[in-house]
Coordinates of C-alpha atoms (C1' of nucleotides) in Angstrom, one line a residue:
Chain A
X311 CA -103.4 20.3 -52.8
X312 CA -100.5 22.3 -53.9
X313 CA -101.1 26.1 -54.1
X314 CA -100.6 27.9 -57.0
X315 CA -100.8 31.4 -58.5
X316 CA -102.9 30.7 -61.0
X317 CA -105.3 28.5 -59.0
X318 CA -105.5 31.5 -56.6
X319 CA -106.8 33.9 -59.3
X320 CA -109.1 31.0 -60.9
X321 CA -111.3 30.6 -57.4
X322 CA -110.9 34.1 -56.7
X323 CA -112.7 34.9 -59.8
X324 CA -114.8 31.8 -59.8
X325 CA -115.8 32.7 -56.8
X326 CA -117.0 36.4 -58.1
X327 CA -119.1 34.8 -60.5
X328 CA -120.8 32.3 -58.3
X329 CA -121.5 35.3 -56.1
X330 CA -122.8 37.5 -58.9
X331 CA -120.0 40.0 -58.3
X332 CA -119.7 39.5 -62.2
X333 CA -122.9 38.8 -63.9
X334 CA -123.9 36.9 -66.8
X335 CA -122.8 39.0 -69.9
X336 CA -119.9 40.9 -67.8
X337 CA -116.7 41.3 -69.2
X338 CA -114.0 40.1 -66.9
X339 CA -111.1 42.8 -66.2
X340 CA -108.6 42.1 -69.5
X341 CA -105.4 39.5 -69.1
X342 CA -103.3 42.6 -68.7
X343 CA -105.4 44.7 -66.0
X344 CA -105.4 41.0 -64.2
X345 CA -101.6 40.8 -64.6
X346 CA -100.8 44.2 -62.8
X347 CA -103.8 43.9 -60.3
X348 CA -102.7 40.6 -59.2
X349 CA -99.0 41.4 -60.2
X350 CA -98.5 37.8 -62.6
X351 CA -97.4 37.4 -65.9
X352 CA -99.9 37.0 -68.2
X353 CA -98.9 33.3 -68.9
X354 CA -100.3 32.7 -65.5
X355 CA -103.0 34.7 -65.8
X356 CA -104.1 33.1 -69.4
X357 CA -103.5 29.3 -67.4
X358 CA -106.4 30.4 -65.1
X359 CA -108.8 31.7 -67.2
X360 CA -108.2 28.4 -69.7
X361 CA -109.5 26.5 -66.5
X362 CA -112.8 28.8 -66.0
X363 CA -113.0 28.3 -70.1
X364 CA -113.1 24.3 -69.7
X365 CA -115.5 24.7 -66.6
X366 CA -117.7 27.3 -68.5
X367 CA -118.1 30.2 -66.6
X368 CA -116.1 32.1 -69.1
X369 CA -116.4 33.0 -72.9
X370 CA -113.4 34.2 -74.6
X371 CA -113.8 37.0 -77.4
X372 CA -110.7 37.1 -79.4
X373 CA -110.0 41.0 -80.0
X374 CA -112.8 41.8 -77.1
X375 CA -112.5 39.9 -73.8
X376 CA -113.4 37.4 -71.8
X377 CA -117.2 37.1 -70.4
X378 CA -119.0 35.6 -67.8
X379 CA -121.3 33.0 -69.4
X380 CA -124.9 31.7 -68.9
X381 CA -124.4 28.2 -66.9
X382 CA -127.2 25.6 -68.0
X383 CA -130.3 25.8 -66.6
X384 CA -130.4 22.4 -66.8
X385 CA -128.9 20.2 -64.2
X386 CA -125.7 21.1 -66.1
X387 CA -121.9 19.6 -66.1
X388 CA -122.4 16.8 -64.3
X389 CA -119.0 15.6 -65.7
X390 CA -117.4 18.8 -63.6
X391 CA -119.0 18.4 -60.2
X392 CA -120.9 16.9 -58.3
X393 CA -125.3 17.7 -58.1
X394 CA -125.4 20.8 -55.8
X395 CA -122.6 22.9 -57.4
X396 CA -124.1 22.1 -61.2
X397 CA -127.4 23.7 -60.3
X398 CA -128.6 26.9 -59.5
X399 CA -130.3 27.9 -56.7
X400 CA -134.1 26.2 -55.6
X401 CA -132.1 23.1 -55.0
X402 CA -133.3 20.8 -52.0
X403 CA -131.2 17.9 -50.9
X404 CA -133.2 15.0 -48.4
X405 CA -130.6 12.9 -46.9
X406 CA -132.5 9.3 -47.4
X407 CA -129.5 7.4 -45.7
X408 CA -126.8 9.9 -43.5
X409 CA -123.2 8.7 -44.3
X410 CA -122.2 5.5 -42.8
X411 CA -119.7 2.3 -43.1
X412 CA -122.0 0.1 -45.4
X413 CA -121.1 -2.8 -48.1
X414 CA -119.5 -1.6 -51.2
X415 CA -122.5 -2.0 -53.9
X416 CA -121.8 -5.0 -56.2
X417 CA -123.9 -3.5 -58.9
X418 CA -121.8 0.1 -59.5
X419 CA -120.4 0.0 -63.0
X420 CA -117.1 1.0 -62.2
X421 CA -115.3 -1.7 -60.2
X422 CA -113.5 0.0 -56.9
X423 CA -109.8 -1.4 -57.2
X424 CA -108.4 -4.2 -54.2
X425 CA -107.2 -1.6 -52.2
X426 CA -110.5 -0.2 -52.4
X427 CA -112.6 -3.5 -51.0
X428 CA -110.0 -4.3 -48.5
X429 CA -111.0 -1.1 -46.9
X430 CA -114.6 -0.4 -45.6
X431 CA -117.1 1.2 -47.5
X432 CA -118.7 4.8 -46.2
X433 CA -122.0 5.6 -48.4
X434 CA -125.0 8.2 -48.2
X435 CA -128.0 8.6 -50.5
X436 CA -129.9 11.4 -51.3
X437 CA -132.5 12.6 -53.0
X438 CA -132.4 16.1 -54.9
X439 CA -135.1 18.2 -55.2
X440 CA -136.2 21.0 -57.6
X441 CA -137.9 22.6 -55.8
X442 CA -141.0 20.2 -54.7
X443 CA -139.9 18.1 -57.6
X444 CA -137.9 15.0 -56.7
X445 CA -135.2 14.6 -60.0
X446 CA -132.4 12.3 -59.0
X447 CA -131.7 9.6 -56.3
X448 CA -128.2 9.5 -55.8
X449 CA -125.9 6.7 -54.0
X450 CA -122.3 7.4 -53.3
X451 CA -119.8 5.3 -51.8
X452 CA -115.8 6.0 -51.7
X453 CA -113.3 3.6 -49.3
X454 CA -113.0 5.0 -46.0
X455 CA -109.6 5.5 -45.9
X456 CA -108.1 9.3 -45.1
X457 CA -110.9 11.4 -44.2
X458 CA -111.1 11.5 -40.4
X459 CA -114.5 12.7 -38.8
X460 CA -116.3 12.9 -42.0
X461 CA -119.1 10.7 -41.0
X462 CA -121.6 12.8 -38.3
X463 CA -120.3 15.9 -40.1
X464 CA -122.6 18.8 -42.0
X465 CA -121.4 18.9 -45.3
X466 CA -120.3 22.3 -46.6
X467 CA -123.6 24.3 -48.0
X468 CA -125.1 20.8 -48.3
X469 CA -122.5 19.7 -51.0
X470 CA -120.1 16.8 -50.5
X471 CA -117.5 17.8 -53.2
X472 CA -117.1 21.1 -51.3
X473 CA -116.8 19.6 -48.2
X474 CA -113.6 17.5 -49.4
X475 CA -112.3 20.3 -51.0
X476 CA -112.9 22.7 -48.3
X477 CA -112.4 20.5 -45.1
X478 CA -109.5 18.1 -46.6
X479 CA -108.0 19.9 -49.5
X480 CA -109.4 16.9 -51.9
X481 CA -110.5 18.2 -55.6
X482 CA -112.1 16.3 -58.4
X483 CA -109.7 15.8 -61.0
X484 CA -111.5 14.0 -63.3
X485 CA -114.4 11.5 -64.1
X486 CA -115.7 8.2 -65.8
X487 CA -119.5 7.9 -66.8
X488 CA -122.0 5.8 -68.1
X489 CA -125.1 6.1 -69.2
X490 CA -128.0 4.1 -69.2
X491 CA -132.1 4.5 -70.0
X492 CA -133.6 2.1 -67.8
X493 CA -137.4 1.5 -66.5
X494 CA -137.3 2.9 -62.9
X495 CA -137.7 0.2 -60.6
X496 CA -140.2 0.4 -57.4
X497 CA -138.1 2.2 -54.9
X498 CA -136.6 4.5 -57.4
X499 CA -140.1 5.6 -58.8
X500 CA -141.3 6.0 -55.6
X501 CA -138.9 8.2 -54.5
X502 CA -139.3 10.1 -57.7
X503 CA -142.8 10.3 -57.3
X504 CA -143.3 8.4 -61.0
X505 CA -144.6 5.5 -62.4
X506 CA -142.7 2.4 -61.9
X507 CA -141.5 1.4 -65.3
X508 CA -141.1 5.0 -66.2
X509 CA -138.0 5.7 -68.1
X510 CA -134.9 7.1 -66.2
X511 CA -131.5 8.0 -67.1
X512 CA -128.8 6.1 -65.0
X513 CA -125.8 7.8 -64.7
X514 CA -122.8 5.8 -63.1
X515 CA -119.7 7.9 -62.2
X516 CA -116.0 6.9 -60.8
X517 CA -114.7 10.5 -59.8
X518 CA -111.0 10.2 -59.5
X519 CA -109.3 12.9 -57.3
X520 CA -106.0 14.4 -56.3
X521 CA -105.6 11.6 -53.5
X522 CA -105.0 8.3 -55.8
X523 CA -106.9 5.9 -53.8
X524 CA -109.5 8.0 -53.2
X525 CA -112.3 7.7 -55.7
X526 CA -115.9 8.1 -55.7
X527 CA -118.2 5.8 -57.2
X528 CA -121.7 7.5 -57.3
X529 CA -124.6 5.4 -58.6
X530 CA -127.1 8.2 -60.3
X531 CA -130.8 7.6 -61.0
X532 CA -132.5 11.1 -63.1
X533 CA -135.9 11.9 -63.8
X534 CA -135.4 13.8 -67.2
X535 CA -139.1 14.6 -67.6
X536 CA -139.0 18.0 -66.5
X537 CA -135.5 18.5 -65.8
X538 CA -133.0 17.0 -68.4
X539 CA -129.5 16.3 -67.7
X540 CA -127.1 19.3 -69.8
X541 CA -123.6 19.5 -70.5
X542 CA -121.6 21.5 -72.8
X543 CA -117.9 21.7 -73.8
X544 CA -115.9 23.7 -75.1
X545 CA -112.3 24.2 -76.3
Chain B
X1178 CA -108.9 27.4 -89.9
X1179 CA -106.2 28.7 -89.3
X1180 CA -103.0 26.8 -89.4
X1181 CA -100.9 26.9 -85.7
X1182 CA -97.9 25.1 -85.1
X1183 CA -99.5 23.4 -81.9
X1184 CA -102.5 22.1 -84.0
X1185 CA -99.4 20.8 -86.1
X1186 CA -97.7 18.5 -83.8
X1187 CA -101.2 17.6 -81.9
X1188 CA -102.7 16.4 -85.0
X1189 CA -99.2 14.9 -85.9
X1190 CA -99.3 12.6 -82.8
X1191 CA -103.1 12.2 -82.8
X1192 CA -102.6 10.6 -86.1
X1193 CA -99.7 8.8 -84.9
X1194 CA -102.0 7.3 -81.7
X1195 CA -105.2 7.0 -84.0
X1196 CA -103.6 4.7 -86.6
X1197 CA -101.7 2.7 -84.0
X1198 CA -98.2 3.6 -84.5
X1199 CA -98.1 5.3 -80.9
X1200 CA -99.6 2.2 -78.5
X1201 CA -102.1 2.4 -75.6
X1202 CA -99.6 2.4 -72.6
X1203 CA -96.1 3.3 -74.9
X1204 CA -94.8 6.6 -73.5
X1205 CA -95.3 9.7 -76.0
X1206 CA -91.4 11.8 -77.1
X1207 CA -90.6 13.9 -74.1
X1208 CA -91.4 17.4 -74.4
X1209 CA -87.7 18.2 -75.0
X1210 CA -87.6 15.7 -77.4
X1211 CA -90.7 17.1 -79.7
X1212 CA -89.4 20.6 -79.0
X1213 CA -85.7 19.7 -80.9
X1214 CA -87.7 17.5 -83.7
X1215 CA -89.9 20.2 -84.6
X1216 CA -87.9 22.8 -84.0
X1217 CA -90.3 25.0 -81.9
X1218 CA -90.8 25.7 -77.8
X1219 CA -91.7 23.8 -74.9
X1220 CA -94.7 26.2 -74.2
X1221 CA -96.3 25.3 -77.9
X1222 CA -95.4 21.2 -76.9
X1223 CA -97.4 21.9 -74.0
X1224 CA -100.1 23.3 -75.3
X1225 CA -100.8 20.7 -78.0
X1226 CA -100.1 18.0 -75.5
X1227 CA -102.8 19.7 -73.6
X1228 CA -105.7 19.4 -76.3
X1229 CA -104.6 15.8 -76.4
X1230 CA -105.1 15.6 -72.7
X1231 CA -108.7 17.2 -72.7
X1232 CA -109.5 15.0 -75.7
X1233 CA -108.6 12.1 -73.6
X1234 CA -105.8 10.8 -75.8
X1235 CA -103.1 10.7 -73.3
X1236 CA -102.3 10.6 -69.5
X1237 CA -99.5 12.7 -68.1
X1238 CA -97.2 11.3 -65.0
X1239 CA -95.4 14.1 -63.8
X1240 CA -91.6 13.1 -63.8
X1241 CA -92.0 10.2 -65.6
X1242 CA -93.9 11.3 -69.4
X1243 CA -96.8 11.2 -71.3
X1244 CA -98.4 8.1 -71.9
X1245 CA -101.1 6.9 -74.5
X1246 CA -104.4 6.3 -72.8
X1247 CA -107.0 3.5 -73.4
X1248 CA -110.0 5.2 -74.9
X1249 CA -113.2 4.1 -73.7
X1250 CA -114.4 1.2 -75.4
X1251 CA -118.0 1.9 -74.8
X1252 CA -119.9 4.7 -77.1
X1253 CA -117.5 7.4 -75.5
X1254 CA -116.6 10.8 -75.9
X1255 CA -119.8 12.5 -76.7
X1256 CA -118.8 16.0 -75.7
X1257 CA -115.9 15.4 -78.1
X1258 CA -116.9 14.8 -81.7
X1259 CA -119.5 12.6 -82.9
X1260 CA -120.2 9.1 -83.0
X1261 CA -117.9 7.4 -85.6
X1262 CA -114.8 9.5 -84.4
X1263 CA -115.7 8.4 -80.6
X1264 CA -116.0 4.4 -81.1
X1265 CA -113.2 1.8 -82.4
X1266 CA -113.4 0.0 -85.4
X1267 CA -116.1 -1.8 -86.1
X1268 CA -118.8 0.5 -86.5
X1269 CA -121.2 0.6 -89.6
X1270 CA -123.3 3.3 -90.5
X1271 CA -126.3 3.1 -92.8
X1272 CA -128.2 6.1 -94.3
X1273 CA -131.6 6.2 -93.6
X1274 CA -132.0 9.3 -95.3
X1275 CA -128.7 10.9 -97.4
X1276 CA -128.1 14.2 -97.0
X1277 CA -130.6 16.6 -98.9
X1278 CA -132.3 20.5 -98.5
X1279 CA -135.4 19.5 -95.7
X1280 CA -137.1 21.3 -93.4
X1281 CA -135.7 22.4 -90.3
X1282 CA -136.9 20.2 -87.4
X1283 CA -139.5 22.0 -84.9
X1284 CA -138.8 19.3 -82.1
X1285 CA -135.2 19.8 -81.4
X1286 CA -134.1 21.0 -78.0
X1287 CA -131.8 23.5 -79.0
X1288 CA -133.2 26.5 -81.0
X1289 CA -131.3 27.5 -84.4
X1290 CA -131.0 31.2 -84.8
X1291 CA -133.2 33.3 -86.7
X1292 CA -130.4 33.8 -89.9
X1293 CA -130.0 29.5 -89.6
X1294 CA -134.0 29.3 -89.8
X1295 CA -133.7 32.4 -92.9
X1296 CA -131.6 29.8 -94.7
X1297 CA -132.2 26.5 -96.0
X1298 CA -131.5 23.5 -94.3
X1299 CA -129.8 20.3 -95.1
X1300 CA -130.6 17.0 -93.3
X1301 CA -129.4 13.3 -93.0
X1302 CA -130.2 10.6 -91.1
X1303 CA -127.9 7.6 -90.2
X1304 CA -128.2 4.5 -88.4
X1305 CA -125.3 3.6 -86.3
X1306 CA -124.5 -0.4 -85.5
X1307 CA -121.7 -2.3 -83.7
X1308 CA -121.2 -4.7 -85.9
X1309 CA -124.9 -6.5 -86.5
X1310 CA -126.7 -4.1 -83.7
X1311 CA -128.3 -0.9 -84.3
X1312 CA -127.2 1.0 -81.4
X1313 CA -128.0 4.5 -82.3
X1314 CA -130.2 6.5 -84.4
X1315 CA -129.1 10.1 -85.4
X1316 CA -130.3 12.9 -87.4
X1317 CA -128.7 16.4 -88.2
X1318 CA -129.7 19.5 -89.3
X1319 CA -127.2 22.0 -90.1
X1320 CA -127.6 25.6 -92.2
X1321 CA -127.1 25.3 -95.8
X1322 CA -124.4 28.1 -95.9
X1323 CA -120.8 27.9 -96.9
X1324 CA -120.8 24.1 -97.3
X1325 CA -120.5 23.6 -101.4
X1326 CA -120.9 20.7 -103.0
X1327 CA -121.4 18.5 -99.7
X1328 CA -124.7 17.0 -100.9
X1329 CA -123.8 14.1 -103.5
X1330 CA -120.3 14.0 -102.1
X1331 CA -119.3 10.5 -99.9
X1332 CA -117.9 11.6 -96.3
X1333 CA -114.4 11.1 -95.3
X1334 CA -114.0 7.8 -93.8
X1335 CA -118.1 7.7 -93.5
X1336 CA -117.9 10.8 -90.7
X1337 CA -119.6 14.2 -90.9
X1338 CA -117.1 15.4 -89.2
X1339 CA -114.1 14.3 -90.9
X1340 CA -115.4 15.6 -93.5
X1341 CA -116.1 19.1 -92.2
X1342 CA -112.2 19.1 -91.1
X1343 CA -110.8 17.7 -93.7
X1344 CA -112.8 19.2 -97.0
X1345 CA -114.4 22.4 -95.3
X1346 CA -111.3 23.0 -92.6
X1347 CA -114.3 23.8 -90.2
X1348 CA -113.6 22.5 -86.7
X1349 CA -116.2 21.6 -83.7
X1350 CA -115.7 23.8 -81.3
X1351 CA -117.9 23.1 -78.5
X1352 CA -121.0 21.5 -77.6
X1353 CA -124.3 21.9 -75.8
X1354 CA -126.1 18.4 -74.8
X1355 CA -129.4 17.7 -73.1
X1356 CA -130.1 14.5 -71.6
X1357 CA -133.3 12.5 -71.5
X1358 CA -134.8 8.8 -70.7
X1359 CA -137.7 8.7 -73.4
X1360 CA -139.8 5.9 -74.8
X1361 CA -139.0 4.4 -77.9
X1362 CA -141.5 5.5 -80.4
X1363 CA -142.3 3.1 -83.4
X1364 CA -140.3 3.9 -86.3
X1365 CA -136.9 4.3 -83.4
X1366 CA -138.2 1.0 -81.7
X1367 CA -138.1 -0.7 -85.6
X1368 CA -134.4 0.6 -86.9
X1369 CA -133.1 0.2 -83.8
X1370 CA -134.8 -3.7 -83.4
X1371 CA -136.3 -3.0 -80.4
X1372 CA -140.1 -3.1 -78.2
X1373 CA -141.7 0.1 -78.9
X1374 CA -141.9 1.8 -75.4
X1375 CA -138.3 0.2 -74.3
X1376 CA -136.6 3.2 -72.9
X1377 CA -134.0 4.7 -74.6
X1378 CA -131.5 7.5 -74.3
X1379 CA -132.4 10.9 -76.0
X1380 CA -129.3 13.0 -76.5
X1381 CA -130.2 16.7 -78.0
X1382 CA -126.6 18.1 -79.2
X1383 CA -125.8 21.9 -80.4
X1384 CA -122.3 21.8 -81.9
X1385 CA -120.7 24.6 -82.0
X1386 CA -117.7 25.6 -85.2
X1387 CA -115.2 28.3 -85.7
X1388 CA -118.1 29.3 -88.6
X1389 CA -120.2 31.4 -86.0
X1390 CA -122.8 30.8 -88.6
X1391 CA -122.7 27.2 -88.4
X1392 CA -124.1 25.1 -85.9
X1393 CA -124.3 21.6 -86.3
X1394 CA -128.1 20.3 -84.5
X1395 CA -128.1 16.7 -84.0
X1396 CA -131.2 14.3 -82.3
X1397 CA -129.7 11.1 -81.0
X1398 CA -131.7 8.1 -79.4
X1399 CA -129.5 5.7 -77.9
X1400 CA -130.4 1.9 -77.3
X1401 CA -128.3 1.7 -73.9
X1402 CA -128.5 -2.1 -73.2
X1403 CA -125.5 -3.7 -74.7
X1404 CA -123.4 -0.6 -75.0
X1405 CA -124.1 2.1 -72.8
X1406 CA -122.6 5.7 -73.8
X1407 CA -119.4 6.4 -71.8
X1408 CA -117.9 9.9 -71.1
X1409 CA -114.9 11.0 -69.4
X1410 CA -112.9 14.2 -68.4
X1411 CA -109.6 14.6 -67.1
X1412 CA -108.2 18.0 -65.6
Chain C
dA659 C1' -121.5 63.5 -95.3
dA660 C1' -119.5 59.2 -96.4
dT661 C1' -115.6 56.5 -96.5
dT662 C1' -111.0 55.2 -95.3
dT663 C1' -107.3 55.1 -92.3
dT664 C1' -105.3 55.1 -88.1
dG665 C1' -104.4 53.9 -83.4
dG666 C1' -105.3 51.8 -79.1
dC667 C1' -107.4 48.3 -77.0
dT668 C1' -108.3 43.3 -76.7
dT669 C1' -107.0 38.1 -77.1
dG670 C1' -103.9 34.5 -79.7
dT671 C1' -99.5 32.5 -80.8
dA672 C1' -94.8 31.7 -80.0
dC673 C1' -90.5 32.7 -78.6
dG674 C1' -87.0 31.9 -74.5
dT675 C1' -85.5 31.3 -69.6
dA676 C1' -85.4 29.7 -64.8
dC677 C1' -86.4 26.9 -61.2
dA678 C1' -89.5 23.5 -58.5
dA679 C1' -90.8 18.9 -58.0
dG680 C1' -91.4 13.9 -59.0
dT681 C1' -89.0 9.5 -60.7
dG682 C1' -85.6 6.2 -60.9
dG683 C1' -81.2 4.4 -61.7
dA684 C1' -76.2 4.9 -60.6
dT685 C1' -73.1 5.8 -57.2
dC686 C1' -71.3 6.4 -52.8
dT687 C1' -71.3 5.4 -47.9
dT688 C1' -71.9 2.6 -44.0
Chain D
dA78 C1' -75.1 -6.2 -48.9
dA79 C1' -78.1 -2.5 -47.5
dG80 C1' -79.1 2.0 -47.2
dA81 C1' -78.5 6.8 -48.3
dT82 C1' -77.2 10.2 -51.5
dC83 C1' -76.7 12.0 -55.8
dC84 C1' -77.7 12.9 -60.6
dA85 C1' -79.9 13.0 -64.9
dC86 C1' -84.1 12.8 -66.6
dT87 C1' -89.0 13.9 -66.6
dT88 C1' -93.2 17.3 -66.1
dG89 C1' -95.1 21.6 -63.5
dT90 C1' -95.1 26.5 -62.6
dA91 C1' -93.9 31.1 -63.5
dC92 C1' -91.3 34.6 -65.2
dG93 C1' -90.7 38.0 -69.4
dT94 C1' -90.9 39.4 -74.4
dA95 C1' -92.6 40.0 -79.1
dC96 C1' -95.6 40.2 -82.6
dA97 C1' -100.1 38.6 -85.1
dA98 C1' -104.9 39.3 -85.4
dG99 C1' -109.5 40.8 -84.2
dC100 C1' -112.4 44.7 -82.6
dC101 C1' -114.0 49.4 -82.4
dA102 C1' -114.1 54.2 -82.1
dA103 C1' -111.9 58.4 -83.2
dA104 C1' -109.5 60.9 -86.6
dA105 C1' -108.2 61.9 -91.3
dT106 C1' -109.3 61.7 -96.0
dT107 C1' -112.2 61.9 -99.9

DNA sequence: AATTTTGGCTTGTACGTACAAGTGGATCTT
DNA sequence: AAGATCCACTTGTACGTACAAGCCAAAATT
């Protein structure tokens, strides 16, 4: 991943607010004080805080500022990140299968290309937590292709998505989804402590990422009883 | 809304792309190009051509151009606009209820603010099919405010939204969505020509305008089985 | 005292310039 | 003929400038 001014100051601030340096409802220094602390034009500057914008941490306040907003409580922007980074705190993440070389699922939505299949398959599944409440069963699988030592390895504050970004300079430049109510079947249910036949959401995702044949094709299966799935957008 | 000379050309070319005149796949003017044929700068090319990009209407290959992208063919784009907008041609849309004063719902996910629950609301339900099949039954409340005349009055090309933009010049400017696997209850089961108790997808949306007083609060309940709702996001 | 005006801050739009970096065909060299 | 180099094109990053427009409190006017 190429670095660049303006992705410096987007982490570095991104980072303040995940931190809670900068609090919900905090204005953010102005473009200008950013400019001469950080010594950048304020194009750059503006380029940075667009990204926060689409990502949500920010609010912008024409004539006032910009200011840190309230992230869903929800199990929010899925389309952003992955589970552990969309969520606040409480979050507990079981390991039901460690990553491994498995068979590529033939039921994901999103068809891995040839390339893909000719390579081997790594996979994990977990199962998130809200505290003692199970929410989502999650299968993942991605071609095991570039990312040397992966398997055996902690991932990064339990997340995967920060472990590629972190450990391999991989980011998540965009995503496919589809989604599905389905009756939970047997295995999901029990995992989810519910009812077989119980309505779930299915969620399949192809993340695409700065490495072009490197995608991730996560399988996702929500209990929305307690805990629905949020989004939000904004221009 | 005020007029910009970005929202110009990006409307320009989203026309262009929307009515087929700019092909999935054919290369879009090169930013030096739009820049001499409309006579302004590459930063205000770029930042229409951005929008496009987050709205998922093009691709950009750096070197080579920007490219029309296929749009997903499924229910897509839900954090964009709303459903007729989002989905290709043949999509028909009944009126279960036409738009009238109601009460505001007490059951919707997101709360309307005190000065929306002072005022009046208006109401309409719709029924939304792919060609024979009910796929989706919506309803939306929305504060009866600025928006004259809009009862009686037939929407733009049968969207709310179009209409908003096009009569109003009001603009959606963000979104809140909650996600939830529900049962379908009776009266959903029947429009939508389905078992009651089949599980369906419950979307609770918030839109957001450049009116700060107007909100737009829509319940959704998907029938997922033959056309599952799609999403995507692109850096 | 109440109202209006001003001025200084903020973000929004738009201008223009320069160079880096990816792409691919034409040209030159071996 | 095959390979390497070059060049003209594309988008990406970053610089700098200017003014419009929204917000708000202090100052001037009524």
């Amino acid at each position: 991943m190429k670095r660049t001014r303006y992705k410096e100051i987007e982490t570095l601030l991104k980072v303040k607010i995940q931190h809670g340096v900068l609090k919900v409802g905090d204005y953010l220094p102005s473009e200008n004080e950013l400019c001469t602390n950080f010594s950048i034009t304020r194009t750059t500057v503006r380029k940075a805080l667009d990204n926060l914008l689409k990502e949500g941490y920010i609010e912008k306040k024409h004539g006032k500022g910009s200011l840190v907003k309230e992230r869903r409580h929800s199990l929010g922007l899925l389309n952003v990140k992955g589970f552990s980074e969309a969520v606040g705190m409480n979050v507990n993440t079981i390991f039901l299968q460690e990553p491994a070389k498995r068979e590529w699922s033939t039921t994901t939505s999103f068809r891995p290309s040839e390339n893909e299949l000719k390579a081997n398959s790594l996979h994990f599944e977990q199962l998130r937590c809200v505290g003692d409440d199970p929410v989502m069963l999650e299968n993942n699988w991605f071609a095991d292709l570039e990312l040397k030592n992966i398997i055996g390895q902690e991932f990064v504050e339990g997340s995967f998505f920060k472990t590629l970004s972190q450990k391999y300079l991989i980011e998540v430049t965009g995503s496919e989804q589809e989604l599905r109510a389905e009756y939970a079947d047997e295995r999901t249910a029990g995992y989810l402590k519910i009812e077989p036949g119980t309505p779930i959401l299915h969620i399949s995702v192809k993340f695409h990422t700065n490495k072009s044949n490197l995608n991730i094709y996560s399988e996702l299966y929500c209990n929305t009883m307690k805990y629905p799935i949020g989004n939000s957008y904004h221009l």
